[in-house]
Amino acid sequence: GALRGAPCLFARRFWPELAALSGDVGGRGVLRRHAADAAAIAATGHELRDLDTPEQWTAFAPDVGPR
């Protein structure tokens, strides 16, 4: 089976539901409620890194090299 996790991309139609979340709960509940709308994308390596802040991106960027 597929392993679900970060990063997770949500279509714009889910943004109001995500914006209504409080605390550090993430979008897991939204994803669970709309599981039929989800699609798994095969990925390995750097694309699986969870970057939530500019500081995390700055620390990560040297790992992926120039663009």
PDB file with SEQRES, HELIX, SHEET and CRYST1 records, atoms N, CA, C and O in Angstrom:
SEQRES   1 A   67  GLY ALA LEU ARG GLY ALA PRO CYS LEU PHE ALA ARG ARG          
SEQRES   2 A   67  PHE TRP PRO GLU LEU ALA ALA LEU SER GLY ASP VAL GLY          
SEQRES   3 A   67  GLY ARG GLY VAL LEU ARG ARG HIS ALA ALA ASP ALA ALA          
SEQRES   4 A   67  ALA ILE ALA ALA THR GLY HIS GLU LEU ARG ASP LEU ASP          
SEQRES   5 A   67  THR PRO GLU GLN TRP THR ALA PHE ALA PRO ASP VAL GLY          
SEQRES   6 A   67  PRO ARG                                                      
HELIX    1 AA1 ARG A   12  PHE A   14  5                                   3    
HELIX    2 AA2 TRP A   15  ALA A   19  1                                   5    
HELIX    3 AA3 ARG A   28  ARG A   33  1                                   6    
HELIX    4 AA4 ALA A   35  ASP A   37  5                                   3    
HELIX    5 AA5 GLY A   45  LEU A   48  5                                   4    
HELIX    6 AA6 PRO A   54  VAL A   64  1                                  11    
CRYST1    1.000    1.000    1.000  90.00  90.00  90.00 P 1           1          
ATOM      1  N   GLY A   1       0.812  -1.187   0.000  1.00  0.00           N  
ATOM      2  CA  GLY A   1       0.000   0.000   0.000  1.00  0.00           C  
ATOM      3  C   GLY A   1       0.852   1.245   0.000  1.00  0.00           C  
ATOM      4  O   GLY A   1       2.027   1.216   0.364  1.00  0.00           O  
ATOM      5  N   ALA A   2       0.257   2.315  -0.404  1.00  0.00           N  
ATOM      6  CA  ALA A   2       0.944   3.608  -0.447  1.00  0.00           C  
ATOM      7  C   ALA A   2       1.043   4.202   0.948  1.00  0.00           C  
ATOM      8  O   ALA A   2       0.130   4.062   1.761  1.00  0.00           O  
ATOM      9  N   LEU A   3       2.139   4.855   1.212  1.00  0.00           N  
ATOM     10  CA  LEU A   3       2.341   5.560   2.468  1.00  0.00           C  
ATOM     11  C   LEU A   3       2.008   7.019   2.233  1.00  0.00           C  
ATOM     12  O   LEU A   3       2.617   7.669   1.383  1.00  0.00           O  
ATOM     13  N   ARG A   4       1.050   7.534   2.978  1.00  0.00           N  
ATOM     14  CA  ARG A   4       0.655   8.931   2.825  1.00  0.00           C  
ATOM     15  C   ARG A   4       1.411   9.781   3.826  1.00  0.00           C  
ATOM     16  O   ARG A   4       1.601   9.388   4.977  1.00  0.00           O  
ATOM     17  N   GLY A   5       1.833  10.933   3.383  1.00  0.00           N  
ATOM     18  CA  GLY A   5       2.545  11.827   4.281  1.00  0.00           C  
ATOM     19  C   GLY A   5       2.887  13.131   3.597  1.00  0.00           C  
ATOM     20  O   GLY A   5       2.422  13.414   2.493  1.00  0.00           O  
ATOM     21  N   ALA A   6       3.699  13.913   4.263  1.00  0.00           N  
ATOM     22  CA  ALA A   6       4.110  15.200   3.725  1.00  0.00           C  
ATOM     23  C   ALA A   6       5.114  14.971   2.608  1.00  0.00           C  
ATOM     24  O   ALA A   6       5.916  14.042   2.704  1.00  0.00           O  
ATOM     25  N   PRO A   7       5.107  15.748   1.591  1.00  0.00           N  
ATOM     26  CA  PRO A   7       4.197  16.868   1.385  1.00  0.00           C  
ATOM     27  C   PRO A   7       2.866  16.401   0.816  1.00  0.00           C  
ATOM     28  O   PRO A   7       2.773  15.364   0.159  1.00  0.00           O  
ATOM     29  N   CYS A   8       1.865  17.181   1.085  1.00  0.00           N  
ATOM     30  CA  CYS A   8       0.533  16.896   0.574  1.00  0.00           C  
ATOM     31  C   CYS A   8       0.024  18.172  -0.089  1.00  0.00           C  
ATOM     32  O   CYS A   8       0.045  19.240   0.522  1.00  0.00           O  
ATOM     33  N   LEU A   9      -0.419  18.068  -1.300  1.00  0.00           N  
ATOM     34  CA  LEU A   9      -0.935  19.224  -2.027  1.00  0.00           C  
ATOM     35  C   LEU A   9      -2.450  19.163  -2.033  1.00  0.00           C  
ATOM     36  O   LEU A   9      -3.038  18.109  -2.274  1.00  0.00           O  
ATOM     37  N   PHE A  10      -3.079  20.302  -1.765  1.00  0.00           N  
ATOM     38  CA  PHE A  10      -4.534  20.377  -1.736  1.00  0.00           C  
ATOM     39  C   PHE A  10      -5.022  21.336  -2.810  1.00  0.00           C  
ATOM     40  O   PHE A  10      -4.453  22.411  -3.002  1.00  0.00           O  
ATOM     41  N   ALA A  11      -6.070  20.942  -3.502  1.00  0.00           N  
ATOM     42  CA  ALA A  11      -6.700  21.817  -4.485  1.00  0.00           C  
ATOM     43  C   ALA A  11      -7.320  23.016  -3.767  1.00  0.00           C  
ATOM     44  O   ALA A  11      -7.657  22.948  -2.585  1.00  0.00           O  
ATOM     45  N   ARG A  12      -7.460  24.096  -4.498  1.00  0.00           N  
ATOM     46  CA  ARG A  12      -8.003  25.339  -3.937  1.00  0.00           C  
ATOM     47  C   ARG A  12      -9.364  25.130  -3.259  1.00  0.00           C  
ATOM     48  O   ARG A  12      -9.672  25.816  -2.284  1.00  0.00           O  
ATOM     49  N   ARG A  13     -10.166  24.213  -3.751  1.00  0.00           N  
ATOM     50  CA  ARG A  13     -11.497  24.024  -3.159  1.00  0.00           C  
ATOM     51  C   ARG A  13     -11.432  23.536  -1.716  1.00  0.00           C  
ATOM     52  O   ARG A  13     -12.425  23.627  -0.994  1.00  0.00           O  
ATOM     53  N   PHE A  14     -10.276  23.017  -1.279  1.00  0.00           N  
ATOM     54  CA  PHE A  14     -10.123  22.555   0.099  1.00  0.00           C  
ATOM     55  C   PHE A  14      -9.531  23.628   1.013  1.00  0.00           C  
ATOM     56  O   PHE A  14      -9.473  23.431   2.227  1.00  0.00           O  
ATOM     57  N   TRP A  15      -9.094  24.753   0.458  1.00  0.00           N  
ATOM     58  CA  TRP A  15      -8.443  25.789   1.257  1.00  0.00           C  
ATOM     59  C   TRP A  15      -9.309  26.323   2.395  1.00  0.00           C  
ATOM     60  O   TRP A  15      -8.792  26.498   3.498  1.00  0.00           O  
ATOM     61  N   PRO A  16     -10.608  26.594   2.183  1.00  0.00           N  
ATOM     62  CA  PRO A  16     -11.413  27.081   3.313  1.00  0.00           C  
ATOM     63  C   PRO A  16     -11.456  26.078   4.469  1.00  0.00           C  
ATOM     64  O   PRO A  16     -11.386  26.472   5.634  1.00  0.00           O  
ATOM     65  N   GLU A  17     -11.569  24.813   4.161  1.00  0.00           N  
ATOM     66  CA  GLU A  17     -11.595  23.782   5.197  1.00  0.00           C  
ATOM     67  C   GLU A  17     -10.247  23.719   5.923  1.00  0.00           C  
ATOM     68  O   GLU A  17     -10.204  23.543   7.141  1.00  0.00           O  
ATOM     69  N   LEU A  18      -9.165  23.861   5.185  1.00  0.00           N  
ATOM     70  CA  LEU A  18      -7.833  23.865   5.797  1.00  0.00           C  
ATOM     71  C   LEU A  18      -7.628  25.110   6.652  1.00  0.00           C  
ATOM     72  O   LEU A  18      -7.036  25.035   7.729  1.00  0.00           O  
ATOM     73  N   ALA A  19      -8.115  26.255   6.175  1.00  0.00           N  
ATOM     74  CA  ALA A  19      -7.961  27.512   6.918  1.00  0.00           C  
ATOM     75  C   ALA A  19      -8.733  27.492   8.228  1.00  0.00           C  
ATOM     76  O   ALA A  19      -8.378  28.210   9.163  1.00  0.00           O  
ATOM     77  N   ALA A  20      -9.778  26.685   8.309  1.00  0.00           N  
ATOM     78  CA  ALA A  20     -10.590  26.611   9.525  1.00  0.00           C  
ATOM     79  C   ALA A  20      -9.954  25.738  10.603  1.00  0.00           C  
ATOM     80  O   ALA A  20     -10.447  25.709  11.731  1.00  0.00           O  
ATOM     81  N   LEU A  21      -8.880  25.033  10.286  1.00  0.00           N  
ATOM     82  CA  LEU A  21      -8.211  24.180  11.275  1.00  0.00           C  
ATOM     83  C   LEU A  21      -7.550  25.043  12.334  1.00  0.00           C  
ATOM     84  O   LEU A  21      -7.116  26.161  12.055  1.00  0.00           O  
ATOM     85  N   SER A  22      -7.476  24.521  13.546  1.00  0.00           N  
ATOM     86  CA  SER A  22      -6.786  25.251  14.609  1.00  0.00           C  
ATOM     87  C   SER A  22      -5.750  24.338  15.246  1.00  0.00           C  
ATOM     88  O   SER A  22      -5.886  23.115  15.243  1.00  0.00           O  
ATOM     89  N   GLY A  23      -4.723  24.955  15.786  1.00  0.00           N  
ATOM     90  CA  GLY A  23      -3.658  24.180  16.403  1.00  0.00           C  
ATOM     91  C   GLY A  23      -2.759  23.558  15.354  1.00  0.00           C  
ATOM     92  O   GLY A  23      -2.843  23.887  14.171  1.00  0.00           O  
ATOM     93  N   ASP A  24      -1.910  22.668  15.792  1.00  0.00           N  
ATOM     94  CA  ASP A  24      -0.951  22.021  14.901  1.00  0.00           C  
ATOM     95  C   ASP A  24      -1.470  20.639  14.504  1.00  0.00           C  
ATOM     96  O   ASP A  24      -0.855  19.620  14.817  1.00  0.00           O  
ATOM     97  N   VAL A  25      -2.616  20.620  13.809  1.00  0.00           N  
ATOM     98  CA  VAL A  25      -3.240  19.344  13.456  1.00  0.00           C  
ATOM     99  C   VAL A  25      -2.952  18.930  12.018  1.00  0.00           C  
ATOM    100  O   VAL A  25      -3.139  17.764  11.669  1.00  0.00           O  
ATOM    101  N   GLY A  26      -2.505  19.847  11.185  1.00  0.00           N  
ATOM    102  CA  GLY A  26      -2.239  19.510   9.796  1.00  0.00           C  
ATOM    103  C   GLY A  26      -3.510  19.164   9.038  1.00  0.00           C  
ATOM    104  O   GLY A  26      -4.615  19.294   9.566  1.00  0.00           O  
ATOM    105  N   GLY A  27      -3.350  18.729   7.816  1.00  0.00           N  
ATOM    106  CA  GLY A  27      -4.493  18.447   6.951  1.00  0.00           C  
ATOM    107  C   GLY A  27      -4.937  17.005   6.932  1.00  0.00           C  
ATOM    108  O   GLY A  27      -5.725  16.611   6.072  1.00  0.00           O  
ATOM    109  N   ARG A  28      -4.445  16.205   7.870  1.00  0.00           N  
ATOM    110  CA  ARG A  28      -4.768  14.774   7.873  1.00  0.00           C  
ATOM    111  C   ARG A  28      -6.278  14.517   7.885  1.00  0.00           C  
ATOM    112  O   ARG A  28      -6.762  13.664   7.142  1.00  0.00           O  
ATOM    113  N   GLY A  29      -7.020  15.240   8.715  1.00  0.00           N  
ATOM    114  CA  GLY A  29      -8.466  15.042   8.787  1.00  0.00           C  
ATOM    115  C   GLY A  29      -9.159  15.411   7.486  1.00  0.00           C  
ATOM    116  O   GLY A  29     -10.083  14.726   7.048  1.00  0.00           O  
ATOM    117  N   VAL A  30      -8.707  16.500   6.870  1.00  0.00           N  
ATOM    118  CA  VAL A  30      -9.277  16.916   5.586  1.00  0.00           C  
ATOM    119  C   VAL A  30      -8.999  15.837   4.542  1.00  0.00           C  
ATOM    120  O   VAL A  30      -9.884  15.468   3.770  1.00  0.00           O  
ATOM    121  N   LEU A  31      -7.790  15.346   4.524  1.00  0.00           N  
ATOM    122  CA  LEU A  31      -7.430  14.283   3.588  1.00  0.00           C  
ATOM    123  C   LEU A  31      -8.271  13.031   3.828  1.00  0.00           C  
ATOM    124  O   LEU A  31      -8.719  12.386   2.879  1.00  0.00           O  
ATOM    125  N   ARG A  32      -8.480  12.697   5.080  1.00  0.00           N  
ATOM    126  CA  ARG A  32      -9.274  11.510   5.418  1.00  0.00           C  
ATOM    127  C   ARG A  32     -10.725  11.679   4.964  1.00  0.00           C  
ATOM    128  O   ARG A  32     -11.322  10.744   4.431  1.00  0.00           O  
ATOM    129  N   ARG A  33     -11.293  12.874   5.176  1.00  0.00           N  
ATOM    130  CA  ARG A  33     -12.689  13.109   4.793  1.00  0.00           C  
ATOM    131  C   ARG A  33     -12.878  13.097   3.276  1.00  0.00           C  
ATOM    132  O   ARG A  33     -13.966  12.804   2.782  1.00  0.00           O  
ATOM    133  N   HIS A  34     -11.828  13.414   2.552  1.00  0.00           N  
ATOM    134  CA  HIS A  34     -11.928  13.496   1.094  1.00  0.00           C  
ATOM    135  C   HIS A  34     -11.017  12.472   0.418  1.00  0.00           C  
ATOM    136  O   HIS A  34     -10.453  12.742  -0.642  1.00  0.00           O  
ATOM    137  N   ALA A  35     -10.880  11.318   1.022  1.00  0.00           N  
ATOM    138  CA  ALA A  35      -9.966  10.281   0.520  1.00  0.00           C  
ATOM    139  C   ALA A  35     -10.270   9.890  -0.925  1.00  0.00           C  
ATOM    140  O   ALA A  35      -9.356   9.559  -1.679  1.00  0.00           O  
ATOM    141  N   ALA A  36     -11.527   9.925  -1.311  1.00  0.00           N  
ATOM    142  CA  ALA A  36     -11.884   9.552  -2.682  1.00  0.00           C  
ATOM    143  C   ALA A  36     -11.330  10.542  -3.702  1.00  0.00           C  
ATOM    144  O   ALA A  36     -11.201  10.212  -4.881  1.00  0.00           O  
ATOM    145  N   ASP A  37     -11.001  11.753  -3.257  1.00  0.00           N  
ATOM    146  CA  ASP A  37     -10.452  12.775  -4.148  1.00  0.00           C  
ATOM    147  C   ASP A  37      -8.927  12.760  -4.185  1.00  0.00           C  
ATOM    148  O   ASP A  37      -8.319  13.521  -4.938  1.00  0.00           O  
ATOM    149  N   ALA A  38      -8.308  11.905  -3.383  1.00  0.00           N  
ATOM    150  CA  ALA A  38      -6.843  11.890  -3.270  1.00  0.00           C  
ATOM    151  C   ALA A  38      -6.215  11.027  -4.358  1.00  0.00           C  
ATOM    152  O   ALA A  38      -6.804  10.054  -4.829  1.00  0.00           O  
ATOM    153  N   ALA A  39      -5.020  11.409  -4.734  1.00  0.00           N  
ATOM    154  CA  ALA A  39      -4.231  10.629  -5.692  1.00  0.00           C  
ATOM    155  C   ALA A  39      -2.828  10.477  -5.131  1.00  0.00           C  
ATOM    156  O   ALA A  39      -2.236  11.446  -4.655  1.00  0.00           O  
ATOM    157  N   ALA A  40      -2.302   9.280  -5.184  1.00  0.00           N  
ATOM    158  CA  ALA A  40      -0.936   9.030  -4.719  1.00  0.00           C  
ATOM    159  C   ALA A  40       0.034   9.284  -5.868  1.00  0.00           C  
ATOM    160  O   ALA A  40      -0.245   8.953  -7.020  1.00  0.00           O  
ATOM    161  N   ILE A  41       1.160   9.867  -5.538  1.00  0.00           N  
ATOM    162  CA  ILE A  41       2.208  10.138  -6.519  1.00  0.00           C  
ATOM    163  C   ILE A  41       3.485   9.486  -6.015  1.00  0.00           C  
ATOM    164  O   ILE A  41       3.939   9.780  -4.909  1.00  0.00           O  
ATOM    165  N   ALA A  42       4.060   8.617  -6.806  1.00  0.00           N  
ATOM    166  CA  ALA A  42       5.290   7.932  -6.400  1.00  0.00           C  
ATOM    167  C   ALA A  42       6.422   8.944  -6.276  1.00  0.00           C  
ATOM    168  O   ALA A  42       6.633   9.767  -7.167  1.00  0.00           O  
ATOM    169  N   ALA A  43       7.146   8.875  -5.166  1.00  0.00           N  
ATOM    170  CA  ALA A  43       8.246   9.808  -4.937  1.00  0.00           C  
ATOM    171  C   ALA A  43       9.269   9.176  -4.003  1.00  0.00           C  
ATOM    172  O   ALA A  43       8.939   8.333  -3.168  1.00  0.00           O  
ATOM    173  N   THR A  44      10.500   9.598  -4.162  1.00  0.00           N  
ATOM    174  CA  THR A  44      11.571   9.172  -3.266  1.00  0.00           C  
ATOM    175  C   THR A  44      12.520  10.341  -3.072  1.00  0.00           C  
ATOM    176  O   THR A  44      12.564  11.250  -3.901  1.00  0.00           O  
ATOM    177  N   GLY A  45      13.265  10.327  -2.002  1.00  0.00           N  
ATOM    178  CA  GLY A  45      14.321  11.312  -1.803  1.00  0.00           C  
ATOM    179  C   GLY A  45      13.857  12.692  -1.404  1.00  0.00           C  
ATOM    180  O   GLY A  45      12.970  12.844  -0.564  1.00  0.00           O  
ATOM    181  N   HIS A  46      14.474  13.723  -2.025  1.00  0.00           N  
ATOM    182  CA  HIS A  46      14.276  15.109  -1.607  1.00  0.00           C  
ATOM    183  C   HIS A  46      12.830  15.581  -1.700  1.00  0.00           C  
ATOM    184  O   HIS A  46      12.402  16.407  -0.894  1.00  0.00           O  
ATOM    185  N   GLU A  47      12.074  15.075  -2.662  1.00  0.00           N  
ATOM    186  CA  GLU A  47      10.708  15.561  -2.810  1.00  0.00           C  
ATOM    187  C   GLU A  47       9.814  15.172  -1.637  1.00  0.00           C  
ATOM    188  O   GLU A  47       8.678  15.638  -1.554  1.00  0.00           O  
ATOM    189  N   LEU A  48      10.297  14.342  -0.743  1.00  0.00           N  
ATOM    190  CA  LEU A  48       9.514  13.945   0.427  1.00  0.00           C  
ATOM    191  C   LEU A  48       9.826  14.783   1.664  1.00  0.00           C  
ATOM    192  O   LEU A  48       9.232  14.555   2.718  1.00  0.00           O  
ATOM    193  N   ARG A  49      10.729  15.732   1.565  1.00  0.00           N  
ATOM    194  CA  ARG A  49      11.075  16.573   2.706  1.00  0.00           C  
ATOM    195  C   ARG A  49       9.912  17.492   3.031  1.00  0.00           C  
ATOM    196  O   ARG A  49       9.288  18.051   2.129  1.00  0.00           O  
ATOM    197  N   ASP A  50       9.618  17.653   4.311  1.00  0.00           N  
ATOM    198  CA  ASP A  50       8.545  18.525   4.782  1.00  0.00           C  
ATOM    199  C   ASP A  50       9.169  19.856   5.188  1.00  0.00           C  
ATOM    200  O   ASP A  50       9.863  19.940   6.201  1.00  0.00           O  
ATOM    201  N   LEU A  51       8.921  20.887   4.397  1.00  0.00           N  
ATOM    202  CA  LEU A  51       9.481  22.210   4.650  1.00  0.00           C  
ATOM    203  C   LEU A  51       8.346  23.166   4.969  1.00  0.00           C  
ATOM    204  O   LEU A  51       7.556  23.509   4.091  1.00  0.00           O  
ATOM    205  N   ASP A  52       8.259  23.600   6.227  1.00  0.00           N  
ATOM    206  CA  ASP A  52       7.154  24.447   6.660  1.00  0.00           C  
ATOM    207  C   ASP A  52       7.526  25.907   6.836  1.00  0.00           C  
ATOM    208  O   ASP A  52       6.640  26.758   6.921  1.00  0.00           O  
ATOM    209  N   THR A  53       8.805  26.217   6.892  1.00  0.00           N  
ATOM    210  CA  THR A  53       9.221  27.594   7.160  1.00  0.00           C  
ATOM    211  C   THR A  53      10.330  28.011   6.193  1.00  0.00           C  
ATOM    212  O   THR A  53      10.999  27.156   5.613  1.00  0.00           O  
ATOM    213  N   PRO A  54      10.526  29.320   6.019  1.00  0.00           N  
ATOM    214  CA  PRO A  54      11.641  29.782   5.190  1.00  0.00           C  
ATOM    215  C   PRO A  54      12.990  29.286   5.710  1.00  0.00           C  
ATOM    216  O   PRO A  54      13.892  28.999   4.923  1.00  0.00           O  
ATOM    217  N   GLU A  55      13.129  29.185   7.023  1.00  0.00           N  
ATOM    218  CA  GLU A  55      14.379  28.706   7.609  1.00  0.00           C  
ATOM    219  C   GLU A  55      14.645  27.247   7.232  1.00  0.00           C  
ATOM    220  O   GLU A  55      15.786  26.877   6.956  1.00  0.00           O  
ATOM    221  N   GLN A  56      13.603  26.425   7.219  1.00  0.00           N  
ATOM    222  CA  GLN A  56      13.769  25.028   6.817  1.00  0.00           C  
ATOM    223  C   GLN A  56      14.170  24.944   5.344  1.00  0.00           C  
ATOM    224  O   GLN A  56      15.000  24.114   4.972  1.00  0.00           O  
ATOM    225  N   TRP A  57      13.583  25.802   4.507  1.00  0.00           N  
ATOM    226  CA  TRP A  57      13.945  25.802   3.092  1.00  0.00           C  
ATOM    227  C   TRP A  57      15.405  26.212   2.915  1.00  0.00           C  
ATOM    228  O   TRP A  57      16.133  25.596   2.136  1.00  0.00           O  
ATOM    229  N   THR A  58      15.836  27.252   3.638  1.00  0.00           N  
ATOM    230  CA  THR A  58      17.218  27.717   3.540  1.00  0.00           C  
ATOM    231  C   THR A  58      18.190  26.607   3.925  1.00  0.00           C  
ATOM    232  O   THR A  58      19.225  26.435   3.283  1.00  0.00           O  
ATOM    233  N   ALA A  59      17.861  25.862   4.963  1.00  0.00           N  
ATOM    234  CA  ALA A  59      18.720  24.761   5.396  1.00  0.00           C  
ATOM    235  C   ALA A  59      18.714  23.617   4.379  1.00  0.00           C  
ATOM    236  O   ALA A  59      19.719  22.922   4.225  1.00  0.00           O  
ATOM    237  N   PHE A  60      17.604  23.420   3.692  1.00  0.00           N  
ATOM    238  CA  PHE A  60      17.450  22.321   2.740  1.00  0.00           C  
ATOM    239  C   PHE A  60      18.061  22.636   1.376  1.00  0.00           C  
ATOM    240  O   PHE A  60      18.616  21.746   0.733  1.00  0.00           O  
ATOM    241  N   ALA A  61      17.968  23.878   0.929  1.00  0.00           N  
ATOM    242  CA  ALA A  61      18.354  24.265  -0.427  1.00  0.00           C  
ATOM    243  C   ALA A  61      19.750  23.800  -0.838  1.00  0.00           C  
ATOM    244  O   ALA A  61      19.906  23.340  -1.969  1.00  0.00           O  
ATOM    245  N   PRO A  62      20.779  23.894   0.016  1.00  0.00           N  
ATOM    246  CA  PRO A  62      22.103  23.415  -0.419  1.00  0.00           C  
ATOM    247  C   PRO A  62      22.128  21.916  -0.746  1.00  0.00           C  
ATOM    248  O   PRO A  62      22.970  21.469  -1.525  1.00  0.00           O  
ATOM    249  N   ASP A  63      21.219  21.144  -0.159  1.00  0.00           N  
ATOM    250  CA  ASP A  63      21.175  19.701  -0.413  1.00  0.00           C  
ATOM    251  C   ASP A  63      20.746  19.362  -1.841  1.00  0.00           C  
ATOM    252  O   ASP A  63      21.097  18.299  -2.353  1.00  0.00           O  
ATOM    253  N   VAL A  64      19.997  20.244  -2.481  1.00  0.00           N  
ATOM    254  CA  VAL A  64      19.465  19.939  -3.806  1.00  0.00           C  
ATOM    255  C   VAL A  64      20.251  20.593  -4.932  1.00  0.00           C  
ATOM    256  O   VAL A  64      20.003  20.309  -6.103  1.00  0.00           O  
ATOM    257  N   GLY A  65      21.182  21.453  -4.599  1.00  0.00           N  
ATOM    258  CA  GLY A  65      22.040  22.062  -5.606  1.00  0.00           C  
ATOM    259  C   GLY A  65      21.381  23.205  -6.345  1.00  0.00           C  
ATOM    260  O   GLY A  65      20.242  23.566  -6.052  1.00  0.00           O  
ATOM    261  N   PRO A  66      22.102  23.784  -7.315  1.00  0.00           N  
ATOM    262  CA  PRO A  66      21.571  24.940  -8.060  1.00  0.00           C  
ATOM    263  C   PRO A  66      20.401  24.550  -8.947  1.00  0.00           C  
ATOM    264  O   PRO A  66      20.267  23.396  -9.352  1.00  0.00           O  
ATOM    265  N   ARG A  67      19.564  25.523  -9.239  1.00  0.00           N  
ATOM    266  CA  ARG A  67      18.385  25.297 -10.077  1.00  0.00           C  
ATOM    267  C   ARG A  67      18.622  25.839 -11.462  1.00  0.00           C  
ATOM    268  O   ARG A  67      17.745  25.745 -12.320  1.00  0.00           O  
TER     269      ARG A  67                                                      
END                                                                             
